[in-house]
Coordinates of C-alpha atoms in Angstrom, one line a residue:
M8 CA 64.4 -232.6 -4.2
N9 CA 67.9 -232.7 -3.0
N10 CA 69.7 -229.5 -1.7
S11 CA 72.2 -229.4 -4.6
G12 CA 71.1 -226.2 -6.3
F13 CA 71.5 -226.2 -10.1
S14 CA 73.6 -228.7 -11.8
Y15 CA 77.3 -228.1 -12.8
K16 CA 76.1 -228.2 -16.5
T17 CA 73.5 -225.6 -15.9
I18 CA 75.8 -223.3 -14.1
W19 CA 78.4 -223.8 -16.9
N20 CA 75.8 -223.1 -19.5
V21 CA 75.0 -219.9 -18.0
G22 CA 78.5 -219.0 -17.2
Y23 CA 80.6 -219.8 -20.1
P24 CA 78.9 -217.5 -22.7
I25 CA 79.1 -214.6 -20.0
M26 CA 82.9 -215.5 -20.0
I27 CA 83.1 -215.3 -23.7
G28 CA 81.3 -212.0 -23.5
N29 CA 83.7 -210.7 -20.9
L30 CA 86.6 -212.1 -22.8
A31 CA 85.5 -210.0 -25.8
Q32 CA 85.2 -206.9 -23.7
T33 CA 88.6 -207.6 -22.1
L34 CA 90.0 -208.1 -25.5
I35 CA 89.0 -204.5 -26.2
I36 CA 91.0 -203.3 -23.2
L37 CA 93.9 -205.7 -24.0
T38 CA 94.0 -204.4 -27.5
D39 CA 93.9 -200.8 -26.5
T40 CA 96.7 -201.5 -23.9
A41 CA 98.9 -203.4 -26.3
F42 CA 98.7 -200.7 -29.0
L43 CA 99.1 -197.7 -26.9
G44 CA 101.8 -199.5 -24.9
H45 CA 103.9 -199.6 -28.0
L46 CA 103.0 -195.9 -28.7
S47 CA 104.2 -194.6 -25.3
E48 CA 104.0 -194.9 -21.5
V49 CA 102.0 -191.6 -21.5
A50 CA 99.4 -192.7 -24.0
L51 CA 99.0 -196.0 -22.1
G52 CA 98.6 -194.3 -18.8
A53 CA 96.3 -191.5 -20.0
S54 CA 93.9 -193.9 -21.9
A55 CA 93.7 -196.2 -18.8
M56 CA 93.1 -193.3 -16.5
A57 CA 90.4 -191.9 -18.7
G58 CA 88.9 -195.3 -19.4
I59 CA 88.4 -196.0 -15.6
Y60 CA 87.0 -192.4 -15.2
Y61 CA 84.5 -193.2 -18.2
Y62 CA 83.4 -196.4 -16.4
V63 CA 82.8 -194.6 -13.1
F64 CA 80.0 -192.9 -15.1
S65 CA 78.8 -195.9 -16.9
T66 CA 78.5 -197.9 -13.7
L67 CA 75.2 -196.0 -12.9
A68 CA 73.7 -197.6 -15.9
W69 CA 75.3 -200.9 -15.0
G70 CA 73.8 -200.7 -11.5
F71 CA 70.5 -200.1 -12.8
A72 CA 70.7 -202.8 -15.3
I73 CA 71.5 -205.3 -12.4
G74 CA 68.2 -204.4 -10.8
V75 CA 66.5 -205.2 -14.2
Q76 CA 68.3 -208.5 -14.4
V77 CA 67.3 -209.5 -10.8
I78 CA 63.6 -208.7 -11.5
V79 CA 63.7 -210.5 -15.0
A80 CA 65.4 -213.5 -13.4
R81 CA 62.8 -213.7 -10.7
R82 CA 59.9 -213.4 -13.1
F83 CA 61.5 -216.1 -15.3
G84 CA 62.1 -218.4 -12.3
G85 CA 58.4 -217.9 -11.4
G86 CA 57.1 -218.4 -14.8
S87 CA 55.8 -215.0 -15.3
Y88 CA 57.2 -214.6 -18.7
S89 CA 54.7 -211.8 -20.0
A90 CA 55.9 -209.6 -17.2
I91 CA 59.6 -209.5 -18.5
G92 CA 59.1 -207.4 -21.6
P93 CA 57.6 -204.3 -19.7
I94 CA 60.5 -204.5 -17.3
F95 CA 62.9 -204.7 -20.2
E96 CA 61.3 -201.7 -22.1
H97 CA 61.1 -199.5 -19.0
G98 CA 64.7 -200.3 -18.4
M99 CA 65.6 -199.2 -21.8
A100 CA 63.7 -195.9 -21.5
F101 CA 65.2 -195.1 -18.2
V102 CA 68.9 -195.7 -19.4
V103 CA 68.3 -193.6 -22.5
L104 CA 67.4 -190.7 -20.2
L105 CA 70.3 -191.6 -17.9
G106 CA 72.9 -191.7 -20.8
A107 CA 71.9 -188.4 -22.0
M108 CA 72.4 -186.9 -18.6
L109 CA 75.8 -188.6 -18.1
F110 CA 76.9 -187.4 -21.5
L111 CA 76.1 -183.8 -20.5
L112 CA 78.0 -184.2 -17.3
M113 CA 81.1 -185.6 -19.0
S114 CA 81.2 -183.1 -21.7
S115 CA 80.8 -180.3 -19.2
F116 CA 83.1 -181.4 -16.3
T117 CA 85.7 -183.8 -17.5
P118 CA 88.6 -181.5 -17.9
S119 CA 88.1 -180.0 -14.3
I120 CA 87.7 -183.5 -12.7
L121 CA 90.7 -185.1 -14.6
D122 CA 92.8 -182.1 -13.5
L123 CA 92.2 -183.1 -9.9
L124 CA 93.0 -186.7 -10.4
I125 CA 96.2 -186.5 -12.6
D126 CA 99.5 -184.7 -11.6
S127 CA 101.4 -185.4 -14.9
P128 CA 100.6 -182.6 -17.6
N129 CA 101.3 -185.0 -20.4
V130 CA 99.1 -187.7 -19.0
Y131 CA 96.3 -185.1 -18.3
R132 CA 96.5 -183.7 -21.9
E133 CA 96.2 -187.2 -23.5
A134 CA 93.5 -188.2 -21.2
C135 CA 91.3 -185.2 -22.1
T136 CA 91.9 -186.0 -25.7
Y137 CA 90.7 -189.6 -25.2
M138 CA 87.6 -188.5 -23.4
S139 CA 86.6 -186.0 -26.0
Y140 CA 85.7 -189.0 -28.3
R141 CA 85.0 -191.7 -25.6
Q142 CA 82.2 -189.8 -24.0
W143 CA 80.0 -190.2 -27.1
G144 CA 79.6 -194.0 -26.4
I145 CA 77.9 -193.6 -23.0
L146 CA 74.4 -194.0 -24.4
F147 CA 75.3 -197.1 -26.3
V148 CA 77.1 -198.9 -23.4
S149 CA 74.1 -198.1 -21.2
L150 CA 71.8 -199.9 -23.7
N151 CA 74.2 -202.8 -23.8
Y152 CA 74.0 -203.2 -20.1
I153 CA 70.1 -203.6 -20.4
Y154 CA 70.4 -206.3 -23.1
H155 CA 73.0 -208.1 -20.9
A156 CA 70.5 -207.9 -18.0
F157 CA 67.7 -209.3 -20.1
Y158 CA 69.7 -212.2 -21.6
V159 CA 71.3 -213.2 -18.2
G160 CA 67.9 -213.0 -16.5
V161 CA 66.2 -215.4 -19.0
S162 CA 69.3 -217.8 -18.9
Y163 CA 69.9 -217.3 -22.7
T164 CA 73.6 -215.9 -22.4
K165 CA 75.0 -217.4 -25.7
I166 CA 74.1 -214.3 -27.5
I167 CA 76.2 -212.3 -25.2
G168 CA 79.2 -214.2 -26.3
Y169 CA 78.5 -214.0 -30.0
T170 CA 77.9 -210.3 -29.9
T171 CA 80.8 -209.2 -27.9
V172 CA 83.2 -211.4 -30.0
I173 CA 82.0 -209.5 -33.1
T174 CA 82.3 -206.2 -31.4
A175 CA 85.8 -207.0 -30.1
L176 CA 87.0 -207.7 -33.6
I177 CA 85.6 -204.3 -34.7
N178 CA 87.5 -202.7 -31.9
I179 CA 90.7 -204.5 -32.8
V180 CA 90.5 -203.4 -36.4
G181 CA 89.6 -199.8 -35.2
D182 CA 92.7 -199.8 -33.0
Y183 CA 95.0 -201.1 -35.7
T184 CA 93.8 -198.6 -38.3
L185 CA 93.2 -195.4 -36.3
I186 CA 95.9 -195.4 -33.6
F187 CA 98.7 -195.7 -36.2
G188 CA 97.1 -194.6 -39.3
N189 CA 97.1 -198.0 -41.1
W190 CA 95.1 -198.8 -44.3
G191 CA 94.9 -195.2 -45.2
M192 CA 93.1 -194.0 -42.1
P193 CA 94.2 -190.9 -40.1
Q194 CA 96.8 -191.5 -37.3
M195 CA 94.9 -190.5 -34.3
G196 CA 96.9 -192.0 -31.4
T197 CA 95.2 -192.0 -28.1
A198 CA 91.9 -190.5 -29.6
G199 CA 91.8 -193.5 -32.2
A200 CA 91.6 -196.0 -29.4
A201 CA 88.6 -194.0 -27.9
L202 CA 86.9 -193.7 -31.3
A203 CA 87.4 -197.5 -32.0
S204 CA 85.8 -198.4 -28.6
V205 CA 82.7 -196.0 -29.5
C206 CA 82.2 -197.8 -32.8
A207 CA 82.3 -201.2 -31.1
E208 CA 79.7 -200.2 -28.6
I209 CA 77.3 -199.0 -31.4
A210 CA 77.9 -202.3 -33.2
S211 CA 77.1 -204.2 -30.1
V212 CA 73.8 -202.4 -29.6
T213 CA 72.9 -202.9 -33.2
L214 CA 73.6 -206.7 -33.1
F215 CA 71.6 -207.1 -29.8
T216 CA 68.6 -205.4 -31.3
I217 CA 68.7 -207.5 -34.6
F218 CA 69.0 -210.7 -32.7
T219 CA 66.3 -210.0 -30.4
L220 CA 63.8 -208.8 -33.1
T221 CA 64.5 -211.8 -35.3
K222 CA 65.2 -214.7 -32.9
M223 CA 63.6 -214.2 -29.6
P224 CA 59.9 -215.1 -28.8
L225 CA 58.6 -211.5 -28.7
A226 CA 55.1 -212.5 -27.9
K227 CA 56.0 -214.9 -25.1
Y228 CA 57.9 -212.1 -23.2
R229 CA 55.8 -209.2 -24.6
L230 CA 58.9 -207.5 -26.1
F231 CA 59.1 -204.2 -28.1
R232 CA 55.5 -203.2 -27.5
F233 CA 56.4 -199.9 -26.0
A234 CA 53.2 -199.2 -24.4
R235 CA 52.8 -196.0 -22.1
I236 CA 55.5 -195.5 -19.6
K237 CA 54.2 -196.6 -16.1
I238 CA 56.0 -194.9 -13.2
G239 CA 55.2 -197.7 -11.0
I240 CA 57.4 -200.0 -13.0
I241 CA 60.2 -197.6 -13.0
T242 CA 59.8 -197.3 -9.2
D243 CA 59.7 -201.1 -8.7
I244 CA 63.0 -201.3 -10.7
L245 CA 64.7 -198.4 -8.9
K246 CA 63.8 -199.9 -5.5
I247 CA 66.1 -202.7 -6.4
S248 CA 68.6 -200.7 -8.6
L249 CA 69.2 -197.6 -6.6
P250 CA 71.4 -199.3 -3.9
T251 CA 73.3 -201.2 -6.7
M252 CA 73.8 -198.0 -8.6
G253 CA 75.3 -196.6 -5.5
Q254 CA 77.3 -199.6 -4.8
K255 CA 78.8 -199.8 -8.3
L256 CA 79.5 -196.1 -8.3
I257 CA 81.4 -196.3 -5.0
S258 CA 83.2 -199.4 -6.1
F259 CA 84.5 -197.9 -9.5
S260 CA 85.2 -194.6 -7.8
T261 CA 87.6 -196.4 -5.4
W262 CA 89.2 -198.2 -8.3
L263 CA 89.7 -194.8 -9.8
F264 CA 91.1 -193.6 -6.5
F265 CA 93.5 -196.6 -6.7
F266 CA 95.0 -195.5 -10.0
A267 CA 95.1 -191.8 -8.9
M268 CA 97.2 -192.8 -5.9
V269 CA 99.5 -195.0 -8.2
E270 CA 99.9 -192.1 -10.7
R271 CA 101.4 -190.1 -7.9
L272 CA 104.1 -192.6 -7.6
G273 CA 105.2 -191.7 -11.1
E274 CA 104.6 -192.3 -14.8
R275 CA 106.5 -195.7 -14.7
S276 CA 104.4 -196.8 -11.7
L277 CA 101.2 -196.0 -13.7
A278 CA 102.5 -197.7 -16.8
I279 CA 103.2 -200.8 -14.8
S280 CA 99.9 -200.8 -13.2
M281 CA 98.0 -200.3 -16.4
T282 CA 99.9 -203.2 -18.0
V283 CA 99.2 -205.4 -15.1
R284 CA 95.6 -204.3 -15.0
S285 CA 95.0 -205.7 -18.4
V286 CA 96.5 -209.0 -17.4
Y287 CA 94.4 -209.0 -14.2
M288 CA 91.2 -208.3 -16.1
F289 CA 92.1 -211.2 -18.4
I290 CA 92.7 -213.6 -15.4
T291 CA 89.5 -212.5 -13.6
I292 CA 87.2 -213.0 -16.7
P293 CA 85.9 -216.3 -15.0
V294 CA 85.5 -214.5 -11.7
F295 CA 83.1 -211.8 -13.0
A296 CA 81.5 -214.2 -15.5
F297 CA 80.5 -216.6 -12.7
G298 CA 79.7 -213.8 -10.4
A299 CA 77.1 -212.5 -13.0
G300 CA 75.8 -216.1 -13.3
A301 CA 75.5 -216.3 -9.5
N302 CA 73.5 -213.2 -9.3
G303 CA 71.0 -214.4 -12.0
L304 CA 70.8 -217.9 -10.8
T305 CA 70.2 -216.9 -7.2
S306 CA 67.4 -214.9 -8.1
R307 CA 65.9 -217.7 -10.5
L308 CA 66.4 -220.2 -7.5
L309 CA 64.5 -217.9 -5.2
G310 CA 61.8 -217.4 -7.8
E311 CA 61.5 -221.2 -7.8
G312 CA 61.1 -221.4 -4.2
R313 CA 64.3 -223.3 -3.6
H314 CA 65.9 -221.2 -0.9
A315 CA 67.7 -224.1 0.9
E316 CA 69.7 -224.9 -2.1
L317 CA 71.6 -221.6 -2.3
N318 CA 74.7 -222.6 -0.4
A319 CA 75.2 -225.6 -2.4
M320 CA 74.9 -223.8 -5.7
I321 CA 77.5 -221.1 -4.6
V322 CA 80.1 -223.8 -3.8
K323 CA 79.6 -225.4 -7.1
I324 CA 80.0 -222.0 -8.8
I325 CA 83.2 -221.2 -6.9
K326 CA 84.6 -224.6 -7.8
L327 CA 84.0 -224.1 -11.6
C328 CA 85.4 -220.5 -11.3
Y329 CA 88.7 -221.8 -9.7
L330 CA 89.0 -224.7 -12.4
V331 CA 89.3 -221.9 -15.0
V332 CA 91.3 -219.3 -13.1
L333 CA 94.0 -221.8 -12.2
P334 CA 95.6 -222.4 -15.5
L335 CA 95.4 -218.6 -16.2
S336 CA 97.3 -217.8 -13.0
L337 CA 99.8 -220.5 -13.7
F338 CA 100.6 -219.0 -16.9
C339 CA 101.7 -215.7 -15.1
F340 CA 104.1 -217.5 -13.1
M341 CA 105.5 -219.5 -15.9
M342 CA 106.0 -217.0 -18.5
P343 CA 105.6 -213.5 -17.1
E344 CA 108.0 -211.7 -19.5
T345 CA 106.4 -213.3 -22.6
L346 CA 103.0 -212.1 -21.3
L347 CA 104.1 -208.6 -20.4
G348 CA 106.0 -208.3 -23.7
I349 CA 102.6 -208.2 -25.5
Y350 CA 102.2 -204.7 -24.2
T351 CA 105.5 -203.1 -24.3
D352 CA 109.0 -203.7 -25.7
N353 CA 110.5 -201.7 -22.9
T354 CA 112.6 -204.4 -21.0
E355 CA 113.0 -202.2 -17.8
L356 CA 109.2 -201.8 -17.6
I357 CA 108.8 -205.6 -18.1
S358 CA 111.3 -206.3 -15.3
E359 CA 109.6 -204.0 -12.9
A360 CA 106.1 -205.3 -13.7
V361 CA 106.8 -208.9 -12.9
D362 CA 106.3 -208.7 -9.0
S363 CA 102.9 -207.0 -9.5
L364 CA 101.9 -209.6 -12.2
H365 CA 102.5 -212.3 -9.5
V366 CA 100.6 -210.5 -6.9
V367 CA 97.5 -210.0 -9.2
A368 CA 97.7 -213.8 -10.3
L369 CA 97.2 -214.7 -6.6
C370 CA 94.5 -212.0 -6.1
A371 CA 92.3 -213.6 -8.7
F372 CA 91.6 -216.7 -6.4
V373 CA 90.6 -214.4 -3.5
M374 CA 88.4 -212.4 -5.8
G375 CA 86.7 -215.5 -7.0
F376 CA 85.6 -216.3 -3.5
G377 CA 84.6 -212.7 -2.7
Q378 CA 82.8 -211.8 -5.9
I379 CA 80.6 -215.0 -6.1
F380 CA 79.5 -214.7 -2.6
F381 CA 78.7 -211.0 -2.9
E382 CA 76.8 -211.3 -6.4
S383 CA 74.7 -214.0 -4.5
V384 CA 73.7 -211.4 -1.8
S385 CA 72.7 -209.0 -4.6
G386 CA 70.8 -211.9 -6.3
T387 CA 68.6 -212.2 -3.3
G388 CA 67.1 -208.8 -4.1
N389 CA 68.4 -207.3 -0.9
T390 CA 70.6 -204.8 -2.8
L391 CA 70.5 -202.2 0.0
D392 CA 72.2 -204.6 2.3
A393 CA 74.7 -205.3 -0.4
L394 CA 75.4 -201.6 -0.7
F395 CA 76.2 -201.3 3.0
L396 CA 78.3 -204.5 2.9
E397 CA 80.6 -203.3 0.1
F398 CA 80.7 -199.8 1.5
G399 CA 82.4 -201.0 4.5
V400 CA 84.8 -203.2 2.6
L401 CA 85.7 -200.3 0.3
M402 CA 86.6 -198.2 3.1
C403 CA 89.2 -200.7 4.2
Y404 CA 90.3 -201.1 0.7
A405 CA 90.8 -197.4 0.3
L406 CA 92.7 -197.1 3.5
Y407 CA 95.1 -199.8 2.5
I408 CA 95.8 -198.2 -0.9
F409 CA 96.4 -194.8 0.9
I410 CA 98.8 -196.2 3.4
T411 CA 100.9 -198.4 1.1
S412 CA 101.0 -195.6 -1.7
R413 CA 101.1 -192.3 0.1
V414 CA 102.5 -193.2 3.5
L415 CA 104.9 -195.9 2.7
G416 CA 105.5 -194.9 -1.0
G417 CA 105.1 -198.2 -2.6
P418 CA 106.5 -200.3 -4.3
V419 CA 103.4 -200.7 -6.7
S420 CA 103.3 -204.5 -6.1
I421 CA 102.5 -203.9 -2.4
V422 CA 99.8 -201.5 -3.5
W423 CA 98.2 -204.3 -5.7
I424 CA 97.7 -206.6 -2.7
S425 CA 94.7 -204.4 -1.9
E426 CA 92.8 -206.5 -4.5
A427 CA 93.3 -209.6 -2.1
V428 CA 92.2 -207.5 0.9
Y429 CA 89.1 -206.4 -0.9
G430 CA 88.2 -209.9 -2.1
A431 CA 88.9 -211.5 1.2
L432 CA 86.8 -209.0 3.3
L433 CA 84.0 -209.0 0.7
G434 CA 83.6 -212.8 0.6
L435 CA 83.8 -213.3 4.4
I436 CA 81.1 -210.6 5.1
S437 CA 78.9 -211.8 2.3
M438 CA 79.1 -215.5 3.6
I439 CA 78.2 -214.4 7.1
Y440 CA 75.3 -212.4 5.8
L441 CA 73.9 -215.3 3.9
R442 CA 74.2 -217.6 6.9
R443 CA 72.7 -215.3 9.5
A444 CA 70.6 -212.6 7.9
K445 CA 67.0 -212.9 7.2
W446 CA 67.0 -212.6 3.2
Q447 CA 64.8 -215.5 2.3
N448 CA 61.6 -213.5 2.2
K449 CA 62.6 -210.6 0.1
R450 CA 59.8 -210.0 -2.5
I451 CA 60.4 -208.2 -5.8

């Protein structure tokens, strides 16, 4: 067997449905940003700050789901199909409990925490309104992560694309009707965007459940048997997941720190960043899709005992990622005003946001290198090492943000270069780890 890893076709077949799924998720954010950007700069900034705050909590479920994904992929690669169902079911049971705990935390402490993060009284008021609705979706987004983990783990990712496209359409309709009060619905403003997102998350869980029950080989994977909970299985998952949960929590908390620092530069700087963030998330759809694919395929490759093929596979994934990122980044340079005009009709805001848009278009390439190498480290099952790797990188990332925003006082485009700093350091350290560390014998 040659040391080529999986074929480009296999990698693409795993990656493109995740890309479609990520596109649908990003469309939810793009739609919220576009509608609220035309409502007011305050509404735009408030929903985005609250949304990032919400995802800080949801990353705990995401991190746990990645542990589930790594184990499912390893069992799938090793041919232990009947062991997959119990992992999936114990994962679902755990995130139901976790989701309930996160809801209680958010409902109790959100106003106090947002008060510490946000200077502007107007932004703070709208952010609290947004969260009063958004927090109800935490259980459903947690269950969605487990479904994603299962389908990526068994390399059946098409359903992720189908499901998220449908839920994105539900969110778009919800935004159109609830933010501005169209089609006889109440005009809810920022709260309408939050409620639309919750409805989309509920729809996603419903669709995943229906598809799994009707289309998947339940007997093969021993799905939905819901036997007695075994603490040993939960413990095995947590051994992989706890470092990833910590890593995701720290990572998104630092992302929240980024916007908290930008918010202190003024409401205009925050509005610029929230607009650019939406575009950046769109450009980096291939980055995170192929990163997720790298995670699952790495675990599957090791489950098949093909350790020597890992580097070749990573290079192939990066090449495919860049092939998709390039035209998206070029569009940001060729038609920046047109792109930014989707989110606002404020010509001053558009003019001031162009430099930041150019910066993030370049950062996407650096992030592709960093994210794919890092997700490959996580895919080996050495998630504690991955936690330490990213923690060191995030300290450098946060220091850069603090210096450029608080010490130098901007401009905001310079602060956005932090994404390139993060991606470059993450990729270099992960690449060194895969070449020199002893990760091949990790058993999960």
